[in-house]
Short mmCIF file of C-alpha atoms in Angstrom, two decimals:
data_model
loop_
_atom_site.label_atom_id
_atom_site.label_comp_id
_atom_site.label_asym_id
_atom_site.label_seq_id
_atom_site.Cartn_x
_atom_site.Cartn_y
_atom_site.Cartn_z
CA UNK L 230 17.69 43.24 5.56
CA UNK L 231 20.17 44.93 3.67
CA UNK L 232 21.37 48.79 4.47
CA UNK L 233 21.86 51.68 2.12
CA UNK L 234 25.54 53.88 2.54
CA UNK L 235 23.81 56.59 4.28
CA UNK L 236 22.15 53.74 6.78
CA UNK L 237 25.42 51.84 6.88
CA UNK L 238 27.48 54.96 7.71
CA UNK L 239 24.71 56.43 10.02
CA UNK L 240 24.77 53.50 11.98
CA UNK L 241 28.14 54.04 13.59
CA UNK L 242 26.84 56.18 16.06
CA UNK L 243 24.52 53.58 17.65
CA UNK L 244 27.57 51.49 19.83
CA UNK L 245 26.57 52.96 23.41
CA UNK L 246 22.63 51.58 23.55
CA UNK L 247 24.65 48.17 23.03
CA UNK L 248 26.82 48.51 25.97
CA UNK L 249 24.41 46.82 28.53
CA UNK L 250 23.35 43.97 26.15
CA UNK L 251 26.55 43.19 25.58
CA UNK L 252 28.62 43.46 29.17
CA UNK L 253 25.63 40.99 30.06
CA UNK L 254 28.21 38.12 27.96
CA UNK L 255 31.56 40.09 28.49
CA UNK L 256 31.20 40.26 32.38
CA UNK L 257 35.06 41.01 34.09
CA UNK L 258 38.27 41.49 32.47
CA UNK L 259 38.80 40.36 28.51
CA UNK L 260 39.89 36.91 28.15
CA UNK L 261 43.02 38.20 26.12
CA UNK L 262 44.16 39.32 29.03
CA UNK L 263 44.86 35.83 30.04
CA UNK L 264 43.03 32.49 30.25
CA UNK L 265 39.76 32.67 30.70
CA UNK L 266 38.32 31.95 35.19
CA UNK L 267 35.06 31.45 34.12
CA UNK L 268 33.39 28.78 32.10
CA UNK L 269 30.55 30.89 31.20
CA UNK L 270 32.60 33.71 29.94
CA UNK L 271 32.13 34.26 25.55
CA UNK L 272 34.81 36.61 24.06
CA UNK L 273 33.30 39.41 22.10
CA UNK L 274 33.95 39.50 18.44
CA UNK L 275 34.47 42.22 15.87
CA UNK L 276 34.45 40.99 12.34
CA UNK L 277 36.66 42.84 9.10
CA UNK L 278 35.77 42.17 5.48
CA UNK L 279 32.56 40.49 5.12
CA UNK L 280 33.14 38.23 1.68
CA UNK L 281 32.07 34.82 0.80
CA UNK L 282 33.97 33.66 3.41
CA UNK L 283 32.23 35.43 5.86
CA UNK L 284 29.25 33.98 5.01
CA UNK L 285 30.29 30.20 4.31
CA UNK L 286 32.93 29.78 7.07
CA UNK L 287 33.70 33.04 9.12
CA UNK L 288 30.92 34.19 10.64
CA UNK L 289 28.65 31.33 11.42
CA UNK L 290 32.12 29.80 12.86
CA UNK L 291 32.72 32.76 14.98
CA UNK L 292 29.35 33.45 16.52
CA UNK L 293 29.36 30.28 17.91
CA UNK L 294 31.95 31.24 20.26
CA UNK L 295 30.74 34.56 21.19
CA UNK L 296 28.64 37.38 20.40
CA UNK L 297 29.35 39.74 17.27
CA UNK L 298 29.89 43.60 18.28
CA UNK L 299 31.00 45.77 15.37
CA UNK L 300 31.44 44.24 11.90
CA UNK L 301 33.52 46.36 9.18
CA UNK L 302 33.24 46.55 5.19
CA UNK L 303 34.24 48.90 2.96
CA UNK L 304 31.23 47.87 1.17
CA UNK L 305 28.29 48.60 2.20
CA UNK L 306 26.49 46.47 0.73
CA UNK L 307 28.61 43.26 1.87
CA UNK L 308 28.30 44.82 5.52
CA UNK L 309 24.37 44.98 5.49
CA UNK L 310 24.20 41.34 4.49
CA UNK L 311 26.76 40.12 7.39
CA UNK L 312 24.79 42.34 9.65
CA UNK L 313 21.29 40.58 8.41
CA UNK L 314 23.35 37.12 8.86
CA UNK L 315 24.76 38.03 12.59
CA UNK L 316 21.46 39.57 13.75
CA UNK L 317 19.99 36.20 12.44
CA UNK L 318 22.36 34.21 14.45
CA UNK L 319 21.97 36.22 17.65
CA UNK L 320 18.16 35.79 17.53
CA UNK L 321 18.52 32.09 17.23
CA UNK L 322 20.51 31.81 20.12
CA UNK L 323 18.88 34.01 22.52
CA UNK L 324 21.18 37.12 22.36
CA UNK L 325 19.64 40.11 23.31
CA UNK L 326 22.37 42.05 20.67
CA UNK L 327 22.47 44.51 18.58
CA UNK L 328 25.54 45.59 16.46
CA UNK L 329 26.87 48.16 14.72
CA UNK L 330 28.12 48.36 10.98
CA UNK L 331 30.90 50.55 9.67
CA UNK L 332 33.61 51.23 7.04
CA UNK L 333 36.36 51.95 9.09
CA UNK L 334 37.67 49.26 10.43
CA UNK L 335 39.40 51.19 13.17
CA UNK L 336 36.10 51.51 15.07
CA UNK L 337 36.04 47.61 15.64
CA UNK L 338 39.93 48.29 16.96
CA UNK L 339 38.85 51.16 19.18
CA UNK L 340 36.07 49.30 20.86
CA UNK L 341 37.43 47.84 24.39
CA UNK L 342 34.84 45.32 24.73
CA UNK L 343 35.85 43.18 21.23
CA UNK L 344 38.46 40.88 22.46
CA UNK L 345 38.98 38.89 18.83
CA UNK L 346 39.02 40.09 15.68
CA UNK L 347 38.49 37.75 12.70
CA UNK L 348 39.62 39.05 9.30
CA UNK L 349 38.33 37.88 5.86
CA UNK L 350 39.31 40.82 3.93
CA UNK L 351 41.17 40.86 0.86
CA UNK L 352 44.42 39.23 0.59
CA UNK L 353 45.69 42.68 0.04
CA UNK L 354 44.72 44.10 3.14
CA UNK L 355 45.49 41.32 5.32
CA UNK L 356 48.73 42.19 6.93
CA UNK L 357 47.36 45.74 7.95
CA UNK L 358 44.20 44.08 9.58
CA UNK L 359 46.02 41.56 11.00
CA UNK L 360 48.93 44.17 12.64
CA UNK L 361 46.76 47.15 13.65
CA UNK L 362 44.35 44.59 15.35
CA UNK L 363 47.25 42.94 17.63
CA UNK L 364 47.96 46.49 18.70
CA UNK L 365 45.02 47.33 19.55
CA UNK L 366 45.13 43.92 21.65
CA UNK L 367 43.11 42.02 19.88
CA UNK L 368 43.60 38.21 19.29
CA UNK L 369 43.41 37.19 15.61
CA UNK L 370 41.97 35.09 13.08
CA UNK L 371 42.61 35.47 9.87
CA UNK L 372 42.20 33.49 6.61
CA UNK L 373 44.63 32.77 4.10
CA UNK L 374 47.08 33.64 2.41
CA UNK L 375 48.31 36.05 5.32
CA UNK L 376 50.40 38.03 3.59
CA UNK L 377 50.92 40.27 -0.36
CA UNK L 378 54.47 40.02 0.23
CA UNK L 379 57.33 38.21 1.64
CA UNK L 380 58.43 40.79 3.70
CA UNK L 381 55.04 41.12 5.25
CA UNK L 382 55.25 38.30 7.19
CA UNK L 383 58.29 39.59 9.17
CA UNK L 384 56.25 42.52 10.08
CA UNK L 385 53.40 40.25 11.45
CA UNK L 386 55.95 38.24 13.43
CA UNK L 387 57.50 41.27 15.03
CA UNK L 388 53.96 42.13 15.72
CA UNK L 389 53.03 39.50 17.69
CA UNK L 390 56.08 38.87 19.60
CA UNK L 391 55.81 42.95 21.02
CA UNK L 392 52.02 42.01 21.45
CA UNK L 393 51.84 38.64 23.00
CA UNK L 394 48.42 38.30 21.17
CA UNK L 395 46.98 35.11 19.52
CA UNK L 396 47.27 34.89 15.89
CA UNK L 397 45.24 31.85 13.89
CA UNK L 398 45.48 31.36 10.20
CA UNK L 399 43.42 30.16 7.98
CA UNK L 400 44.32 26.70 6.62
CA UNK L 401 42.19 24.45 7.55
CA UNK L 402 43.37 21.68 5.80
CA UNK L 403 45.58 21.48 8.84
CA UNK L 404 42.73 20.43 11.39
CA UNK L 405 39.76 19.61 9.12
CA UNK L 406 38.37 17.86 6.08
CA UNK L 407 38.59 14.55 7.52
CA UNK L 408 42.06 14.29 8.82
CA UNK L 409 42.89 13.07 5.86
CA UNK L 410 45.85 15.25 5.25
CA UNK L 411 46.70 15.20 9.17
CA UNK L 412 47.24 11.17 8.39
CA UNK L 413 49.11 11.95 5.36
CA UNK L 414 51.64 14.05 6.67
CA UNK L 415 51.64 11.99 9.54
CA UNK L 416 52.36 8.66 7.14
CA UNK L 417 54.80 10.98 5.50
CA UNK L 418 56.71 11.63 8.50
CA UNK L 419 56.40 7.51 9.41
CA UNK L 420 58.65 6.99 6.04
CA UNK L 421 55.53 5.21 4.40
CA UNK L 422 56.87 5.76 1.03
CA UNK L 423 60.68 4.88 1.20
CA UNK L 424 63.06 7.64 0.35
CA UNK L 425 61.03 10.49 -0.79
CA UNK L 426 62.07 11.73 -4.29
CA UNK L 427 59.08 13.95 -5.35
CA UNK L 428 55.70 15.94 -4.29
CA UNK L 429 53.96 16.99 -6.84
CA UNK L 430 51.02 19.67 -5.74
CA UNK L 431 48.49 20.36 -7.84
CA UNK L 432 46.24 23.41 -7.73
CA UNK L 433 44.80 24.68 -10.72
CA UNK L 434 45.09 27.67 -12.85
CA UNK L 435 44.35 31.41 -12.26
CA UNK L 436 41.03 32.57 -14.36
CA UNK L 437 41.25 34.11 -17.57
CA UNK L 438 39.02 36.97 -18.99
CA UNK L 439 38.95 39.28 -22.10
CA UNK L 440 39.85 43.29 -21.35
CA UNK L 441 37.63 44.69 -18.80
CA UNK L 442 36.16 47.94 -19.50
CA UNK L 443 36.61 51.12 -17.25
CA UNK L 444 33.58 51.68 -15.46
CA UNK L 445 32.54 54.18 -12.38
CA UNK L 446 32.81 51.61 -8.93
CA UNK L 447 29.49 50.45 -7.60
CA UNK L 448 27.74 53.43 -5.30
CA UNK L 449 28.27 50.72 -2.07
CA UNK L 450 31.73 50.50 -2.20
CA UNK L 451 34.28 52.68 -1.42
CA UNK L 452 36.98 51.77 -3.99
CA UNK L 453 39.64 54.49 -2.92
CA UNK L 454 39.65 52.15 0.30
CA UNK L 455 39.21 48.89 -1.03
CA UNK L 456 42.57 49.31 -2.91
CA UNK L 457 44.36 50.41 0.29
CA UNK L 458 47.79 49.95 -0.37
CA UNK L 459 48.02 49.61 -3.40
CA UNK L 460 47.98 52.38 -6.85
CA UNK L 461 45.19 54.02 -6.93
CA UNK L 462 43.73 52.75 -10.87
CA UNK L 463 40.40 52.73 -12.15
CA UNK L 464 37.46 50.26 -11.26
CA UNK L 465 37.10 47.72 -14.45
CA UNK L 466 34.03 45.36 -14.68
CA UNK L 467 32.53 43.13 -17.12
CA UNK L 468 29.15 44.86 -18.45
CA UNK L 469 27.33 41.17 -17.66
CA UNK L 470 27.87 38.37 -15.45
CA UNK L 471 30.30 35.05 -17.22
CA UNK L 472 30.15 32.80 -14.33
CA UNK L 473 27.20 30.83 -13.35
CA UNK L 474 28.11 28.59 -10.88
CA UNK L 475 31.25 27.87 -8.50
CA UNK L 476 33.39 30.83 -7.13
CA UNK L 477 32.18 34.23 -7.59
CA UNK L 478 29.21 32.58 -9.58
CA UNK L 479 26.43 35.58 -10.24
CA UNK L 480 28.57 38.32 -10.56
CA UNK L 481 30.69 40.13 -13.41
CA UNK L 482 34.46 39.70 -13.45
CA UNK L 483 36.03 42.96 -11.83
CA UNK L 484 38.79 44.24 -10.63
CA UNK L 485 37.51 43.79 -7.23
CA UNK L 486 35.23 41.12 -5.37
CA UNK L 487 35.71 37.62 -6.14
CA UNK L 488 38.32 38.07 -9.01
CA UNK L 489 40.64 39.51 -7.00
CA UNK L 490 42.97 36.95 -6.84
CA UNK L 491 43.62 36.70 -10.03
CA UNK L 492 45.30 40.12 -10.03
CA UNK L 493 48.94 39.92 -8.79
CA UNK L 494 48.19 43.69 -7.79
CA UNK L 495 45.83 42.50 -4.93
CA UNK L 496 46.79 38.73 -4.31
CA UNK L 497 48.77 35.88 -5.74
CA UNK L 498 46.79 33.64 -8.69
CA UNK L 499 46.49 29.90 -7.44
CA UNK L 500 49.87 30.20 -5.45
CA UNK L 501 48.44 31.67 -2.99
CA UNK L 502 44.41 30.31 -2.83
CA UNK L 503 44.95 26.54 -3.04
CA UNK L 504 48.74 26.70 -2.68
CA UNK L 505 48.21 28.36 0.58
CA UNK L 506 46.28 24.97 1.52
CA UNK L 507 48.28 22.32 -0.76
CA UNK L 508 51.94 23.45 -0.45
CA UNK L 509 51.33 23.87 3.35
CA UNK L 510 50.29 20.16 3.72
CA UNK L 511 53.34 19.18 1.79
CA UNK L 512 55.73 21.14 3.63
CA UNK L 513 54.04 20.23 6.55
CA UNK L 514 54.47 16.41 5.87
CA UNK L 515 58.22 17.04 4.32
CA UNK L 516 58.69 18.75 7.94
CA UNK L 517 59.71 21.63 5.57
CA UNK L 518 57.77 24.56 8.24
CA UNK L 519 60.63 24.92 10.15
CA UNK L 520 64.19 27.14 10.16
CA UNK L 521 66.94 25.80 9.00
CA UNK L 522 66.06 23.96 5.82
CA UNK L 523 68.56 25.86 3.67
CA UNK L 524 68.26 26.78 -0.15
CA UNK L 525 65.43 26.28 -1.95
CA UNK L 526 65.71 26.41 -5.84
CA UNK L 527 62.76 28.16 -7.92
CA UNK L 528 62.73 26.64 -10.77
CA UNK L 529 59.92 27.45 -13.46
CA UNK L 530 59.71 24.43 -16.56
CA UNK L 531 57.00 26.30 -17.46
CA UNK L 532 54.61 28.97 -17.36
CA UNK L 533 51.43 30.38 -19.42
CA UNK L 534 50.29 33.74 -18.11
CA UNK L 535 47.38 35.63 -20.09
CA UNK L 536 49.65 38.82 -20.54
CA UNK L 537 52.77 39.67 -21.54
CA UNK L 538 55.37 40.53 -18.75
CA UNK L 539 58.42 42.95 -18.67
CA UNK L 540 60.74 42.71 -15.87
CA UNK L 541 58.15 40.96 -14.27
CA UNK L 542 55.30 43.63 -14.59
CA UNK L 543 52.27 43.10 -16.52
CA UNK L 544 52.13 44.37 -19.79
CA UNK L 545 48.40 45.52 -19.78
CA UNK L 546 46.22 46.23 -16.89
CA UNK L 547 42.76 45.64 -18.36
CA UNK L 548 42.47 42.39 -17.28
CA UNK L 549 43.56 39.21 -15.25
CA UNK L 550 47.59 38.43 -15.03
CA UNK L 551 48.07 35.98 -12.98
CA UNK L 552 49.01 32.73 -14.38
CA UNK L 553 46.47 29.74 -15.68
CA UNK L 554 48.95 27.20 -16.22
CA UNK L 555 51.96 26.78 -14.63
CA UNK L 556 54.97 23.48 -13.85
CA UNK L 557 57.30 24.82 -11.32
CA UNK L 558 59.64 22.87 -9.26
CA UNK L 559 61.01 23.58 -6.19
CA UNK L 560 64.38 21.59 -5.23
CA UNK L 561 65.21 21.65 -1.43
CA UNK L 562 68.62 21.63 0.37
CA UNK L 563 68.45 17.98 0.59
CA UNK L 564 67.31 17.15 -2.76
CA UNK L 565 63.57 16.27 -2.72
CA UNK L 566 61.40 18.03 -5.27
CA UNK L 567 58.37 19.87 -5.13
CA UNK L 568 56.73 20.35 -8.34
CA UNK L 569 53.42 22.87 -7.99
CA UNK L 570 51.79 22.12 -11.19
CA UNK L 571 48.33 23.73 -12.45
CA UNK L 572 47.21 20.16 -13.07
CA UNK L 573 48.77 16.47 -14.04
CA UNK L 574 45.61 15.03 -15.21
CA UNK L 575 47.63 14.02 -18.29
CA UNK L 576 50.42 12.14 -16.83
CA UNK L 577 49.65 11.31 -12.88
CA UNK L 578 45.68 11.70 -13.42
CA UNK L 579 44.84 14.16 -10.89
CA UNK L 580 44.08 17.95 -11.42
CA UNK L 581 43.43 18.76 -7.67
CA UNK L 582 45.93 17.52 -4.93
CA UNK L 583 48.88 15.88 -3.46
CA UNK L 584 50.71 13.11 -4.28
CA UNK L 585 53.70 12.00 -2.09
CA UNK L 586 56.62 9.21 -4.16
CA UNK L 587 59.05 7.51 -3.12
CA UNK L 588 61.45 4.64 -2.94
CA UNK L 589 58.62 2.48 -1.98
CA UNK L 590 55.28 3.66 -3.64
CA UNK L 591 53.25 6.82 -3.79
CA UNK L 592 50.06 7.92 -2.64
CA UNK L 593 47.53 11.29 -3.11
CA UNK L 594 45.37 12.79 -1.31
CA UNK L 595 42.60 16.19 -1.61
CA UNK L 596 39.91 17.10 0.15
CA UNK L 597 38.15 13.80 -1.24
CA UNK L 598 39.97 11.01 -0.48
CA UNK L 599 43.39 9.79 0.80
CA UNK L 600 44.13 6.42 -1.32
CA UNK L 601 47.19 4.21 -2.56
CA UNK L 602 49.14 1.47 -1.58
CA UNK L 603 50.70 3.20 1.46
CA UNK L 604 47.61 3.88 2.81
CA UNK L 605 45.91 0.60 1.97
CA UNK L 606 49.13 -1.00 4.10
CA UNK L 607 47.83 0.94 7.14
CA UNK L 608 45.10 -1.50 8.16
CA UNK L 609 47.69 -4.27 8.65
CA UNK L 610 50.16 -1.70 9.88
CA UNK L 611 48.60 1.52 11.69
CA UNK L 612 50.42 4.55 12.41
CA UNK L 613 52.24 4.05 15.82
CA UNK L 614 51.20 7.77 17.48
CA UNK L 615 47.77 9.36 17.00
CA UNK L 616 48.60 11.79 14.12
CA UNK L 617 47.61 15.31 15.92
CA UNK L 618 49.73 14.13 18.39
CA UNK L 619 52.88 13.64 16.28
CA UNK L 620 52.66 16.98 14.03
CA UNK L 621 51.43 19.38 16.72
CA UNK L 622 51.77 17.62 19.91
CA UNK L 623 48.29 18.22 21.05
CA UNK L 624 44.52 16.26 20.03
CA UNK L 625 42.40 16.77 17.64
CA UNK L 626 40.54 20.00 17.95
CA UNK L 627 36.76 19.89 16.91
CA UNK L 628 37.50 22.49 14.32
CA UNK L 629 40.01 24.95 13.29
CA UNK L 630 37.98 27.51 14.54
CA UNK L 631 37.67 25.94 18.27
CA UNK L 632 41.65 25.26 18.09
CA UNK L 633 42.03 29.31 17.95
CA UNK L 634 39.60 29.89 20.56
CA UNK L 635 41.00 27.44 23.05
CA UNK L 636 44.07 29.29 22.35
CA UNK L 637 42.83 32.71 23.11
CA UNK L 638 41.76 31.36 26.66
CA UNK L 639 45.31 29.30 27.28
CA UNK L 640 47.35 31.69 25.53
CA UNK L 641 49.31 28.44 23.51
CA UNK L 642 50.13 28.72 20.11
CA UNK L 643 47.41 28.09 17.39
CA UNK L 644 47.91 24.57 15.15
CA UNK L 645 48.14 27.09 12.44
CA UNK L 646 50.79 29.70 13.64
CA UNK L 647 51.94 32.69 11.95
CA UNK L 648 55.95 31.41 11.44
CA UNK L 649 54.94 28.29 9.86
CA UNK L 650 52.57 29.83 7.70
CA UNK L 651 55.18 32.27 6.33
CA UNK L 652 57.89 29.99 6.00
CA UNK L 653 55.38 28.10 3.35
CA UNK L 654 53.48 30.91 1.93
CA UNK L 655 57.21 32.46 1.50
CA UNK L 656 58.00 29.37 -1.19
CA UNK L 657 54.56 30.57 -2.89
CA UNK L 658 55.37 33.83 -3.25
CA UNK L 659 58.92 32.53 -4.22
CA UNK L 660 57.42 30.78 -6.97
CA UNK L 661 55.54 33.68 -8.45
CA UNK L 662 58.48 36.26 -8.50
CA UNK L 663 60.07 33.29 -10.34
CA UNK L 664 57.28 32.78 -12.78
CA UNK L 665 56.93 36.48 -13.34
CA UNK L 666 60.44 37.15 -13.96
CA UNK L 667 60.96 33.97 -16.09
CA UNK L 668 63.73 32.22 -14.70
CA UNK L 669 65.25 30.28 -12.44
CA UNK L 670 65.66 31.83 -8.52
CA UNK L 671 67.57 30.37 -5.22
CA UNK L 672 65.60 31.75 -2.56
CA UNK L 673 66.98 31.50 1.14
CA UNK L 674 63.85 31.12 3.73
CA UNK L 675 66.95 32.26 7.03
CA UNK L 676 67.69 36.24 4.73
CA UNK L 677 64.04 36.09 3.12
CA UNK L 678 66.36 37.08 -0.12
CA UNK L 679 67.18 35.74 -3.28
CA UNK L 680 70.43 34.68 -3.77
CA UNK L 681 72.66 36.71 -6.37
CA UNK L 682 69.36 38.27 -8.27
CA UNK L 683 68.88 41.99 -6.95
CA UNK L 684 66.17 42.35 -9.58
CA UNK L 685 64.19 39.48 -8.09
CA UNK L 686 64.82 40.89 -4.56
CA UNK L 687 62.73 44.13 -5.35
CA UNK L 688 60.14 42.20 -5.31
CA UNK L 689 60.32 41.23 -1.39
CA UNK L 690 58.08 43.84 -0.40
CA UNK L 691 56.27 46.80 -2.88
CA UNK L 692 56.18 50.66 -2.38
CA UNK L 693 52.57 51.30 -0.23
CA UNK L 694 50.46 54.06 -0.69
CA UNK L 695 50.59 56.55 2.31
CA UNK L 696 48.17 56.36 4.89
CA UNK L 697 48.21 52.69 4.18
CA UNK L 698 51.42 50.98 5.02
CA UNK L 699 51.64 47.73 7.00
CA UNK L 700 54.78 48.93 9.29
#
């Protein structure tokens, strides 16, 4: 059933009928204030941003955890399907719940019975979600990429270490799809391939789309909000709908839902979509997501963006900017390379993906398959540890979803914690200051700086619009 503004808006005023429906799953004190006594006990959940992820991952993820209290969309019309969906799920399982719908997401924060919060907002918004929800004391999930900027993620760390709260991110390719980049990694760390020269990550290229006209925003959604902190510009949409199937299919390239990301005003291009997933696995296997691994040259061989940029600004702002095509490498301290490529169909044969080489062979893996010598040598010579327990020191969770709830009742540190995260997404963002600026950088993950390039440091963090600042 979906809800008009004035029923999504009235609706916020209906939280105290709930209170008794509710407390019958939420009995005693919160489980984030410590591990859970009672095996019965469900966590009560507040969602923010309402997407397609909501719908394919998020929410039917979450509910089956706990019960959904509040959810929050600056759309209204996003929020009335998520409230259809939840309502849906409650009835299935028996939950005598109702819920409440709202725009500001501070009334999921201000309610004392949510315990988590699970954010799939835009990237955008993110770090404010993800630091006004730990002080409110709420535990966190939240999906990739987890920050704008790189000096977000410092303000999410200091966050969490003045908060003691749970923080989860979204990469799942950590947990899920298989294990098959859990055994990579794993074979990666078990020197399968020799002395390891290069990675090469591939991830694909940012959309591309003709000018987009100025148009009035759609009557559900509040666009002064959705920008948050960010300029305030004008709403641009196509006048008809380019995409019929994949991400986004059905609906007209905007400025706003599902084409975000390929706006460097509101997210990152591929960097920080599939990098978030790719470039984690390989720093992850190159036991890169730690301090301490020194230097890392930035070095763009080349780069195709669908405007023209000056001083790393785009030229126009009528349409997409973030780059479609795209060879960077990335040298470490110690020498290997880490080419993020759009696609090597041409020379390696693979458009989506990983590939590890070395001294002694090479091997790729995606969220299809895991195959090459190295990993046809592992039935005559298995890995000697199981491969959760060598990269995280803990078993396999049943998803990434249950890891982050077991965590909010033993207070440990999610498989996909927030310092890891932004020591890779760092590199990402990294590689798009270098891409935008058109040159070569030396970024050092210990300062969060460039090295010697005061132009490409004023691009760390970005002026935020007041009222809207993450710290």
């Amino acid at each position: 059933m979906g809800i008009n503004r004035r029923t999504f808006l009235a609706s916020t005023g209906a939280v105290a009928a709930q209170a008794a429906a509710l407390n019958a799953f939420h009995p005693g004190a919160s489980v984030a204030q410590g591990p859970s006594t009672s095996p019965n006990e469900q966590p009560v959940i507040g969602f923010i941003g309402t997407g397609i992820r909501f719908h394919t991952a998020l929410g039917p993820q979450g509910v089956e955890f706990g019960p959904c209290a509040k959810i929050a969309d600056v759309d209204a019309a996003q929020a009335g399907r998520a409230w259809q969906k939840m309502m849906d799920a409650h009835r299935d399982r028996g939950r005598p719940i109702d819920m409440t719908v709202h725009e500001d997401y501070q009334r999921v924060l201000d309610d004392p019975r949510i315990d988590v919060v699970i954010i799939g907002s835009t990237d955008h918004w993110h770090t404010k979600h993800v630091i006004d929800s730990l002080d409110a004391g709420k535990d966190v999930y939240c999906e990739k990429p987890l920050t704008l900027t790189i000096a977000e993620g410092a303000q999410i760390e200091r966050a969490i270490e003045r908060t003691g709260r749970v923080v989860q991110v979204g990469t799942q390719q950590r947990t899920e799809m298989g294990s098959r980049f859990v055994n990579a990694a794993a074979m990666m760390r078990d020197n399968r391939v020799g002395d390891v020269g290069r990675v090469t990550v591939c991830i694909g290229g940012s959309r591309e789309a003709t000018p987009l006209p100025a148009v009035a925003p759609p009557k559900h959604l509040n666009w002064e909000k959705w920008l948050g902190q960010c300029p305030v510009v004008e709403y641009r949409e196509a006048p008809s709908i380019t995409d019929t199937s994949g991400w986004g299919a059905g609906h007209p390239f905007s400025r706003a839902h599902h084409y975000y990301r390929w706006w460097y005003e509101y997210s990152g291009g591929k960097l920080t979509d599939w990098g978030a997933h790719h470039v984690d696995i390989a720093m992850l296997a190159l036991d890169k997501l730690r301090s301490g691994i020194g230097h890392v040259k930035i070095e763009p061989l080349s780069v195709t963006h669908p405007v023209e940029f000056v001083d790393g600004v785009p030229a126009l702002d009528d349409r997409f900017n973030a780059a479609t095509a795209f060879h960077v490498r990335c040298t470490f301290a110690d020498g290997v390379e880490m080419d993020v490529r759009d696609t090597a169909d041409a020379d390696l044969g693979f458009d989506n993906g990983i590939m590890f080489t070395g001294s002694e062979g090479r091997f790729l893996v995606n969220r299809g398959k895991l195959v090459g010598a190295p990993v046809e040598a592992l039935e005559e010579k298995p890995l000697p540890d199981d491969p959760f327990q060598t990269l995280y020191g803990r078993a396999k969770p049943r998803s990434h979803m249950t890891d982050f709830f077991d965590c909010v009742k033993s207070r440990q540190t999610p498989i996909s914690d927030v310092a890891s995260h932004n020591q890779m997404l760092n590199i990402c963002h990294a590689v798009n200051i270098a891409m935008r600026l058109g040159r070569t950088l030396t970024y050092d993950p210990a300062t969060q700086q460039f090295v010697g390039d005061a132009q490409a440091n004023t691009f760390v963090s970005r002026p935020q619009r007041k009222g809207y600042e993450t710290a």
